[in-house]
Amino acid sequence: MQIRNIAIIAHVDHGKTTLVDKIIHATKVFRDNQETGELIMDNNDLERERGITILSKNISVNYKDVKINVIDTPGHADFGGEVERVLKMADGVVLLVDAFEGPMPQTRFVLQKALELNLRPIVVINKVDKPNCRPDEVHDAVFELFFQLDATEDQLNFPTIYGSSKQGWFNTSLTPTEDITPLLDTILEKVPEPKVTEGTVQMQITSLDYSSFLGRIAIGKVVRGTLKEGMPVQLCKLDGSMVKSRIKELYTFEGMGKKKVTEVAAGDICAIVGIEDFQIGETVADFENPEALPVIAIDEPTMNMQFSINNSPFFGREGKFVTSRNLRDRLNKELEKNLALRVKDTDDADKFLVYGRGILHLSVLVETMRREGYELTVGQPQVITKEIDGQKCEPYESLVVDVPSEFSGKVIDLVTQRKGEMLIMESKGEMQHLEFDVPSRGLIGLRSQMLTATAGEAVMAHRFSEYKPWKGTIPGRNNGVLVAKQAGTTTAYSIDKLQDRGSFFVDPGEEIYAGQILAEHIKPGDLNVNAVEGKKLTNMRASGSDGTSSITPKIQMTLEECMEYIQQDECIEVTPQSIRLRKIMLDENDRAKYAKMLKIEA
């Protein structure tokens, strides 16, 4: 049977997962009367809530007696570690581009990886049903991007398909058709069959699955030879050593699930059960004369955060896993499949430094852990600096902002305050398209400020570009915070009296502890406040509105917003049901002593 292996790559929100849904429906993977819902591939709760793909996934469909293995990849540059390894399984890529937005920073990032691996591209210009769309201009911009990325002549001669995955049609021209068969026909015609070289068996492990019944399952593409059930193999480890092993069971992908088989020929993607202690990037090779494939190189992390046990007064109330041993085991388990993550021990056994690609990458890990029942404290994200030619250097990012023209001045002002340099400014219809080169530090906390300044209209995207010399201090948060003086339950009376001092993160009736951050102060500098004082009752009745107090609802902040908000002396307490901001030192006197000590040192 003929095989095609194809990865779908695009910027976040350009419609990859919706396109995969349409391919699944068009090839009749489900019965006609089967209830499937939308975004079939985004099967974990976090992905569905956020509307983003975090983990790459494979499915397989049959079309005209050809098996097409489809790999859905994440669009966020923060999950680049996922993209880089799964592209190894593909022989061609479908590059999906929005007909209005055109190529975006992450499009460039994933396309560059695909072209370096010499994959055959098919360009799909999606969402041509949108008002203000500009498919012809976008097509030229995509060609320009290929040219900038040094595509070969063969790659520059890419086929282009137009359509709308939401409406369920694709065509080689802008004329709507009944279905998506023109796209599937182009995949069969343009994507080459997997290259099979002669030699002993080889398969690189590019992702892993876990089943409580079977244990860890290795997934990858068979490059040479044929794998058989019960066959003895050698596992070529990353450090160069060899480990003898045996394949217990073999599965190939069929539809949304896996099908048990006795053998898998070169070119197909399969899952192996029975190999112990493997890591991503290692090679399953021949038993007699094993040959390892080159290891997958992954871009380095650019940001780190301190993870520690929850040591607040409310410790252990909501979580099941609260000790440092639980935390260490969970982080080590994450390292097995999250390639772009690094974990380092610190001098304190209860604290770990976790390195990742960006705030989203780290916050998804924290969010997943709290849903699993972990309690932890996370510190302020810090960028990783390097010494290059004797100079201190920091990571820089390419930032792209699309914003209505009347707000462009505010955006430029915000980014330049954070040491960003504007490279491009051009009009796209009523929108201004702005491109900046900005230090990664400058992006922390920028999104919420930008959305406030542009009435929620700005669309921003960024990706890591390179390390450059340190740009000096960047102004952080201007305002201080209101910190709880004592523990207790907040009262409407106290909050009402304090409302003119700041905007609150808690509602009346919430339990708080000393050292917890309750609100943002209207001025710089922190203020210790009592928010648990009740009204003293007397038997005298006051005329007028005595007991009424109007309280503004609290500010709800997501985990990422909290990470961007906190300063060096603050941290976030994360439990399965709550996210609280707090000072690292809960005692007011300890904070005062520490501040005094810093002044003396300075």
Tab-separated table of N, CA and C in Angstrom, residues 45-130:
chain	number	residue	atom	x	y	z
A	45	ASP	N	-8.236	18.965	27.835
A	45	ASP	CA	-9.105	20.088	28.231
A	45	ASP	C	-8.440	21.435	28.038
A	46	LEU	N	-7.128	21.500	28.354
A	46	LEU	CA	-6.417	22.774	28.251
A	46	LEU	C	-6.426	23.275	26.814
A	47	GLU	N	-6.226	22.341	25.844
A	47	GLU	CA	-6.192	22.739	24.435
A	47	GLU	C	-7.556	23.257	24.003
A	48	ARG	N	-8.610	22.587	24.458
A	48	ARG	CA	-9.957	23.003	24.048
A	48	ARG	C	-10.312	24.363	24.642
A	49	GLU	N	-9.945	24.584	25.915
A	49	GLU	CA	-10.276	25.858	26.574
A	49	GLU	C	-9.554	27.016	25.909
A	50	ARG	N	-8.269	26.819	25.595
A	50	ARG	CA	-7.488	27.933	25.057
A	50	ARG	C	-7.603	28.046	23.547
A	51	GLY	N	-8.115	26.975	22.910
A	51	GLY	CA	-8.225	27.006	21.450
A	51	GLY	C	-6.872	26.938	20.765
A	52	ILE	N	-5.887	26.288	21.429
A	52	ILE	CA	-4.569	26.155	20.793
A	52	ILE	C	-4.137	24.700	20.850
A	53	THR	N	-3.258	24.310	19.932
A	53	THR	CA	-2.685	22.966	19.972
A	53	THR	C	-1.377	23.051	20.751
A	54	ILE	N	-1.223	22.154	21.735
A	54	ILE	CA	-0.015	22.163	22.559
A	54	ILE	C	0.846	20.953	22.206
A	55	LEU	N	0.189	19.795	22.049
A	55	LEU	CA	0.922	18.565	21.738
A	55	LEU	C	0.660	18.173	20.296
A	56	SER	N	1.706	17.757	19.578
A	56	SER	CA	1.473	17.314	18.207
A	56	SER	C	0.833	15.926	18.252
A	57	LYS	N	-0.003	15.622	17.262
A	57	LYS	CA	-0.711	14.335	17.269
A	57	LYS	C	-0.746	13.757	15.867
A	58	ASN	N	-0.807	12.416	15.790
A	58	ASN	CA	-0.879	11.791	14.453
A	58	ASN	C	-2.244	11.149	14.267
A	59	ILE	N	-2.733	11.188	13.025
A	59	ILE	CA	-3.863	10.345	12.647
A	59	ILE	C	-3.518	9.775	11.281
A	60	SER	N	-4.307	8.831	10.844
A	60	SER	CA	-4.035	8.290	9.517
A	60	SER	C	-5.373	8.135	8.814
A	61	VAL	N	-5.425	8.525	7.532
A	61	VAL	CA	-6.670	8.399	6.756
A	61	VAL	C	-6.356	7.675	5.439
A	62	ASN	N	-7.365	7.055	4.869
A	62	ASN	CA	-7.186	6.395	3.577
A	62	ASN	C	-7.917	7.185	2.510
A	63	TYR	N	-7.226	7.492	1.414
A	63	TYR	CA	-7.859	8.227	0.317
A	63	TYR	C	-7.350	7.621	-0.990
A	64	LYS	N	-8.259	7.148	-1.817
A	64	LYS	CA	-7.908	6.517	-3.115
A	64	LYS	C	-6.855	5.417	-2.919
A	65	ASP	N	-7.053	4.584	-1.886
A	65	ASP	CA	-6.156	3.457	-1.582
A	65	ASP	C	-4.734	3.886	-1.228
A	66	VAL	N	-4.583	5.128	-0.792
A	66	VAL	CA	-3.273	5.578	-0.310
A	66	VAL	C	-3.448	5.932	1.169
A	67	LYS	N	-2.501	5.481	2.004
A	67	LYS	CA	-2.576	5.810	3.426
A	67	LYS	C	-1.873	7.147	3.642
A	68	ILE	N	-2.605	8.119	4.195
A	68	ILE	CA	-1.986	9.429	4.475
A	68	ILE	C	-1.859	9.566	5.994
A	69	ASN	N	-0.609	9.630	6.483
A	69	ASN	CA	-0.383	9.907	7.913
A	69	ASN	C	-0.331	11.421	8.083
A	70	VAL	N	-1.271	11.971	8.862
A	70	VAL	CA	-1.347	13.428	9.043
A	70	VAL	C	-0.879	13.770	10.453
A	71	ILE	N	0.051	14.742	10.555
A	71	ILE	CA	0.558	15.162	11.867
A	71	ILE	C	0.130	16.614	12.078
A	72	ASP	N	-0.653	16.845	13.150
A	72	ASP	CA	-1.098	18.208	13.489
A	72	ASP	C	-0.068	18.785	14.461
A	73	THR	N	0.507	19.938	14.130
A	73	THR	CA	1.576	20.505	14.977
A	73	THR	C	1.103	21.764	15.684
A	74	PRO	N	1.744	22.142	16.804
A	74	PRO	CA	1.377	23.407	17.461
A	74	PRO	C	1.837	24.610	16.631
A	75	GLY	N	1.126	25.741	16.781
A	75	GLY	CA	1.507	26.954	16.052
A	75	GLY	C	2.313	27.922	16.890
A	76	HIS	N	2.298	27.762	18.219
A	76	HIS	CA	3.029	28.698	19.076
A	76	HIS	C	4.521	28.400	19.072
A	77	ALA	N	5.340	29.446	18.938
A	77	ALA	CA	6.806	29.254	18.962
A	77	ALA	C	7.244	28.671	20.299
A	78	ASP	N	6.459	28.889	21.373
A	78	ASP	CA	6.800	28.334	22.687
A	78	ASP	C	6.828	26.806	22.652
A	79	PHE	N	6.080	26.216	21.710
A	79	PHE	CA	6.057	24.749	21.631
A	79	PHE	C	6.887	24.274	20.444
A	80	GLY	N	7.921	25.067	20.101
A	80	GLY	CA	8.777	24.728	18.964
A	80	GLY	C	9.458	23.384	19.128
A	81	GLY	N	9.712	22.991	20.379
A	81	GLY	CA	10.340	21.696	20.634
A	81	GLY	C	9.494	20.561	20.089
A	82	GLU	N	8.172	20.718	20.190
A	82	GLU	CA	7.239	19.723	19.646
A	82	GLU	C	7.362	19.672	18.119
A	83	VAL	N	7.388	20.860	17.486
A	83	VAL	CA	7.364	20.934	16.020
A	83	VAL	C	8.640	20.325	15.434
A	84	GLU	N	9.791	20.701	16.031
A	84	GLU	CA	11.070	20.285	15.450
A	84	GLU	C	11.203	18.775	15.379
A	85	ARG	N	10.707	18.095	16.417
A	85	ARG	CA	10.924	16.644	16.389
A	85	ARG	C	9.920	15.935	15.483
A	86	VAL	N	8.657	16.428	15.404
A	86	VAL	CA	7.677	15.675	14.607
A	86	VAL	C	7.874	15.878	13.108
A	87	LEU	N	8.532	16.985	12.725
A	87	LEU	CA	8.769	17.192	11.290
A	87	LEU	C	9.671	16.090	10.735
A	88	LYS	N	10.431	15.442	11.625
A	88	LYS	CA	11.302	14.342	11.199
A	88	LYS	C	10.497	13.175	10.623
A	89	MET	N	9.220	13.086	11.012
A	89	MET	CA	8.403	11.951	10.549
A	89	MET	C	7.767	12.228	9.188
A	90	ALA	N	7.796	13.493	8.749
A	90	ALA	CA	7.053	13.862	7.536
A	90	ALA	C	7.959	13.884	6.305
A	91	ASP	N	7.321	13.758	5.127
A	91	ASP	CA	8.036	13.900	3.847
A	91	ASP	C	7.566	15.150	3.110
A	92	GLY	N	6.458	15.716	3.586
A	92	GLY	CA	5.938	16.937	2.974
A	92	GLY	C	5.206	17.742	4.030
A	93	VAL	N	5.018	19.051	3.771
A	93	VAL	CA	4.269	19.874	4.729
A	93	VAL	C	3.173	20.644	4.009
A	94	VAL	N	2.039	20.788	4.701
A	94	VAL	CA	0.991	21.680	4.224
A	94	VAL	C	1.154	22.956	5.043
A	95	LEU	N	1.541	24.040	4.377
A	95	LEU	CA	1.718	25.314	5.078
A	95	LEU	C	0.409	26.094	4.950
A	96	LEU	N	-0.223	26.328	6.075
A	96	LEU	CA	-1.535	26.975	6.089
A	96	LEU	C	-1.338	28.453	6.420
A	97	VAL	N	-1.887	29.345	5.589
A	97	VAL	CA	-1.712	30.786	5.824
A	97	VAL	C	-3.075	31.460	5.764
A	98	ASP	N	-3.323	32.375	6.695
A	98	ASP	CA	-4.583	33.117	6.727
A	98	ASP	C	-4.615	34.113	5.569
A	99	ALA	N	-5.747	34.163	4.842
A	99	ALA	CA	-5.846	35.012	3.639
A	99	ALA	C	-5.843	36.501	3.968
A	100	PHE	N	-6.053	36.859	5.246
A	100	PHE	CA	-5.976	38.282	5.594
A	100	PHE	C	-4.628	38.590	6.260
A	101	GLU	N	-4.247	37.779	7.241
A	101	GLU	CA	-3.045	38.097	8.026
A	101	GLU	C	-1.749	37.841	7.273
A	102	GLY	N	-1.765	36.832	6.367
A	102	GLY	CA	-0.539	36.512	5.643
A	102	GLY	C	0.463	35.801	6.552
A	103	PRO	N	1.716	35.636	6.086
A	103	PRO	CA	2.709	34.918	6.902
A	103	PRO	C	3.022	35.697	8.177
A	104	MET	N	3.038	34.998	9.315
A	104	MET	CA	3.303	35.620	10.621
A	104	MET	C	4.613	35.056	11.193
A	105	PRO	N	5.115	35.589	12.322
A	105	PRO	CA	6.430	35.150	12.810
A	105	PRO	C	6.551	33.638	12.993
A	106	GLN	N	5.500	33.006	13.577
A	106	GLN	CA	5.611	31.562	13.795
A	106	GLN	C	5.569	30.793	12.486
A	107	THR	N	4.894	31.362	11.464
A	107	THR	CA	4.873	30.709	10.146
A	107	THR	C	6.308	30.595	9.660
A	108	ARG	N	7.035	31.678	9.838
A	108	ARG	CA	8.425	31.718	9.398
A	108	ARG	C	9.254	30.679	10.155
A	109	PHE	N	8.995	30.603	11.466
A	109	PHE	CA	9.754	29.713	12.341
A	109	PHE	C	9.587	28.242	11.923
A	110	VAL	N	8.312	27.785	11.764
A	110	VAL	CA	8.107	26.365	11.437
A	110	VAL	C	8.477	26.063	9.987
A	111	LEU	N	8.279	27.052	9.092
A	111	LEU	CA	8.618	26.823	7.678
A	111	LEU	C	10.133	26.658	7.523
A	112	GLN	N	10.874	27.463	8.261
A	112	GLN	CA	12.335	27.375	8.194
A	112	GLN	C	12.807	25.968	8.586
A	113	LYS	N	12.203	25.434	9.650
A	113	LYS	CA	12.563	24.074	10.095
A	113	LYS	C	12.227	23.050	9.004
A	114	ALA	N	11.064	23.227	8.356
A	114	ALA	CA	10.625	22.263	7.333
A	114	ALA	C	11.537	22.312	6.105
A	115	LEU	N	11.926	23.542	5.696
A	115	LEU	CA	12.776	23.672	4.506
A	115	LEU	C	14.171	23.106	4.765
A	116	GLU	N	14.661	23.301	6.001
A	116	GLU	CA	15.989	22.755	6.337
A	116	GLU	C	15.991	21.230	6.233
A	117	LEU	N	14.831	20.613	6.529
A	117	LEU	CA	14.732	19.153	6.453
A	117	LEU	C	14.402	18.682	5.035
A	118	ASN	N	14.364	19.661	4.096
A	118	ASN	CA	14.132	19.359	2.681
A	118	ASN	C	12.772	18.710	2.417
A	119	LEU	N	11.726	19.201	3.117
A	119	LEU	CA	10.382	18.660	2.913
A	119	LEU	C	9.694	19.403	1.773
A	120	ARG	N	8.811	18.698	1.037
A	120	ARG	CA	8.090	19.331	-0.071
A	120	ARG	C	6.898	20.122	0.462
A	121	PRO	N	6.837	21.444	0.175
A	121	PRO	CA	5.724	22.234	0.717
A	121	PRO	C	4.516	22.320	-0.238
A	122	ILE	N	3.314	22.368	0.358
A	122	ILE	CA	2.081	22.721	-0.373
A	122	ILE	C	1.513	23.910	0.401
A	123	VAL	N	1.265	25.029	-0.279
A	123	VAL	CA	0.755	26.215	0.419
A	123	VAL	C	-0.767	26.229	0.317
A	124	VAL	N	-1.430	26.366	1.471
A	124	VAL	CA	-2.894	26.468	1.488
A	124	VAL	C	-3.248	27.843	2.049
A	125	ILE	N	-3.909	28.650	1.220
A	125	ILE	CA	-4.341	29.984	1.686
A	125	ILE	C	-5.779	29.821	2.171
A	126	ASN	N	-5.922	29.875	3.496
A	126	ASN	CA	-7.191	29.531	4.157
A	126	ASN	C	-7.986	30.798	4.480
A	127	LYS	N	-9.257	30.632	4.801
A	127	LYS	CA	-10.147	31.720	5.232
A	127	LYS	C	-10.346	32.763	4.125
A	128	VAL	N	-10.490	32.309	2.864
A	128	VAL	CA	-10.726	33.283	1.781
A	128	VAL	C	-12.171	33.795	1.807
A	129	ASP	N	-12.978	33.268	2.722
A	129	ASP	CA	-14.360	33.761	2.867
A	129	ASP	C	-14.416	34.978	3.787
A	130	LYS	N	-13.277	35.347	4.413
A	130	LYS	CA	-13.279	36.480	5.349
A	130	LYS	C	-13.385	37.801	4.598
